[in-house]
Coordinates of C-alpha atoms in Angstrom, one line a residue:
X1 CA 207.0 83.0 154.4
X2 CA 204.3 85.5 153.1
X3 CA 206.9 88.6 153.3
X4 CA 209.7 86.4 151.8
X5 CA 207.9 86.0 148.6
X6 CA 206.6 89.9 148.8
X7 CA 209.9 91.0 149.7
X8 CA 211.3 89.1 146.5
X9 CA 208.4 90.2 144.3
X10 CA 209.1 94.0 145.6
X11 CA 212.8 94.0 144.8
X12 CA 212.6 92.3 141.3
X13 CA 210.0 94.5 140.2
X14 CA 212.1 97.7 141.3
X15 CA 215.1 95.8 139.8
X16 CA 213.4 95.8 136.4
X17 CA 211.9 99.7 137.2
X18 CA 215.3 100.6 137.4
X19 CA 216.8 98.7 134.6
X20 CA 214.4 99.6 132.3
X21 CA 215.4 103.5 133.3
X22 CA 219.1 102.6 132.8
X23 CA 218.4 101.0 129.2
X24 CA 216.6 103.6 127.8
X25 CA 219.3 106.2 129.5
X26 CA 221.8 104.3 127.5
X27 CA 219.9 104.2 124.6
X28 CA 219.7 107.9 124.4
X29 CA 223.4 108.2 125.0
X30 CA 224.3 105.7 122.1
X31 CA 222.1 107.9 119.9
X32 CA 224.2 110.8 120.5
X33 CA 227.4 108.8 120.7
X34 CA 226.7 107.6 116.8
X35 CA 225.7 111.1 116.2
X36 CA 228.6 113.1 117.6
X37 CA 231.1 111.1 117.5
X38 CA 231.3 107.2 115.9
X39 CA 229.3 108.2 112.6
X40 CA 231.8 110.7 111.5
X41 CA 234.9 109.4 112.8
X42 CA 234.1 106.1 111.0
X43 CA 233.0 108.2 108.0
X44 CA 236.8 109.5 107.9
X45 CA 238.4 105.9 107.9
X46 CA 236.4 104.9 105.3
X47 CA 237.7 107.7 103.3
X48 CA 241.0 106.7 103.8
X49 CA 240.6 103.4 103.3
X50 CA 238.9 104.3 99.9
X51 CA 242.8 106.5 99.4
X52 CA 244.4 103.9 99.9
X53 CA 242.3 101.6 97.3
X54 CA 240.3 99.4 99.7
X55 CA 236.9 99.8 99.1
X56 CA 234.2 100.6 102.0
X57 CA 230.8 101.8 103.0
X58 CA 229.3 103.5 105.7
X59 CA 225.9 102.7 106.7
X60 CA 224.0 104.5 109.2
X61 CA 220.8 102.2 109.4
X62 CA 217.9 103.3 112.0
X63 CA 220.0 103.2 115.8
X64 CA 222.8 101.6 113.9
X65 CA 226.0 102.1 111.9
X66 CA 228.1 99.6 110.2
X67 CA 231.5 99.9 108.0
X68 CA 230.8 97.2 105.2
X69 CA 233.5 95.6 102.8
X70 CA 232.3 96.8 99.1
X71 CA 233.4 93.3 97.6
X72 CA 232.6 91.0 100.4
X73 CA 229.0 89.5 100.5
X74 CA 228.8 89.7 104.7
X75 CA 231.8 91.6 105.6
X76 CA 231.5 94.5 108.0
X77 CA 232.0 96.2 111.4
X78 CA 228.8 97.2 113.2
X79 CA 228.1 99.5 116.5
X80 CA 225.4 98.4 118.8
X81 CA 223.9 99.0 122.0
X82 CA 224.7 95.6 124.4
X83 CA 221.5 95.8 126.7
X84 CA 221.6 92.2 127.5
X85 CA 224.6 92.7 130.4
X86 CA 224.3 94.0 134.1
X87 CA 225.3 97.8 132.4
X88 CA 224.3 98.5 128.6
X89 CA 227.5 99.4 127.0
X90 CA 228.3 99.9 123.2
X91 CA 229.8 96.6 121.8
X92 CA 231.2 96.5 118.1
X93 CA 230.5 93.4 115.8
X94 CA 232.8 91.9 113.7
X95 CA 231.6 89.8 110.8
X96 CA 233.3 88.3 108.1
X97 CA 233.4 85.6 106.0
X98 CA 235.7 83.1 105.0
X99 CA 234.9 80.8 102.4
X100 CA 231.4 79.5 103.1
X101 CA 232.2 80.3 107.0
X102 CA 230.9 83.3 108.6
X103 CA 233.3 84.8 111.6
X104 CA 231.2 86.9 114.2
X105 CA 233.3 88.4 117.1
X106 CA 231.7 90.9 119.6
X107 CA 234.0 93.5 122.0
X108 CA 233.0 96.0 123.5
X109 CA 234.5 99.5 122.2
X110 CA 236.1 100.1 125.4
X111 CA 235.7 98.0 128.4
X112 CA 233.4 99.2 131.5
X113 CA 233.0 102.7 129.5
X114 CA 229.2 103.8 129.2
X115 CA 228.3 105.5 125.5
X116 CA 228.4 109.3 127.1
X117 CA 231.8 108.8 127.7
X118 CA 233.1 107.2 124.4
X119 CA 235.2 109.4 122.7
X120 CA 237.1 109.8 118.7
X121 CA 240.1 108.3 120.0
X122 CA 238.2 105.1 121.3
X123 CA 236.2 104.6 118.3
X124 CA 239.2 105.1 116.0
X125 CA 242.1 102.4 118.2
X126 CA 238.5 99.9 118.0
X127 CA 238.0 100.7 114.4
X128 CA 242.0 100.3 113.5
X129 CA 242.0 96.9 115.5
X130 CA 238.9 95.6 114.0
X131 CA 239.7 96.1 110.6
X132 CA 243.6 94.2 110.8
X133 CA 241.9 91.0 108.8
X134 CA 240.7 93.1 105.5
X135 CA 243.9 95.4 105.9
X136 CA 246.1 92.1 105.6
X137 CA 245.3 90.7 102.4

């Protein structure tokens, strides 16, 4: 009974060694991904958006980056890292409001696709599909 409870002490504690070397792999890799790619890609809608007279803001907070709604109080699309699941993946928040209710959805920006391998195209379909409730009005 002794090696049981060793055996399952040994494995969770090199299950958490190695998750803890995958998280901050991933975390590394998102900063790049914001860097290289979702920072300036979403820098370009927002430009665009501002052509075509609907205002928006990027913000590139610490590790973050978010796509806020210049006339709505809690509006915005934000990029995070997801290291809560089996395999930390970038995710992409949705919040908005509607009335006094706030709408939060969370996707990720491509299913099963780690942040290394994100690329423009990617961030742009997420950004395009994510933004259909402010382009509607």
């Amino acid at each position: 009974m002794r090696r049981q409870v060793q055996g399952a002490i040994a494995a969770a504690r090199e299950s958490a060694r190695r998750r803890r070397s995958e998280t901050a792999e991933a975390e590394t890799a998102f900063e790049s991904f914001l860097q290289d790619v979702a920072i300036p890609v979403t820098k370009q809608v927002a430009m665009a958006l501002k052509a075509e007279g609907l205002g928006f803001t990027v913000f590139t907070p610490a590790g973050g980056l978010r796509l806020a709604v210049d006339n709505g109080r809690d509006d915005y699309i934000e990029f995070a890292l997801e290291t809560a699941s089996e395999r930390p993946h970038v995710i992409g928040r949705i919040n908005r409001t509607r009335g006094s209710r706030t709408l939060t959805d969370e996707r990720p920006i491509k299913a099963h696709t780690p942040a290394n391998a994100l690329t423009e195209d990617d961030v742009l379909t997420f950004l395009v599909d994510a933004l259909q409730p402010w382009l509607e009005k």
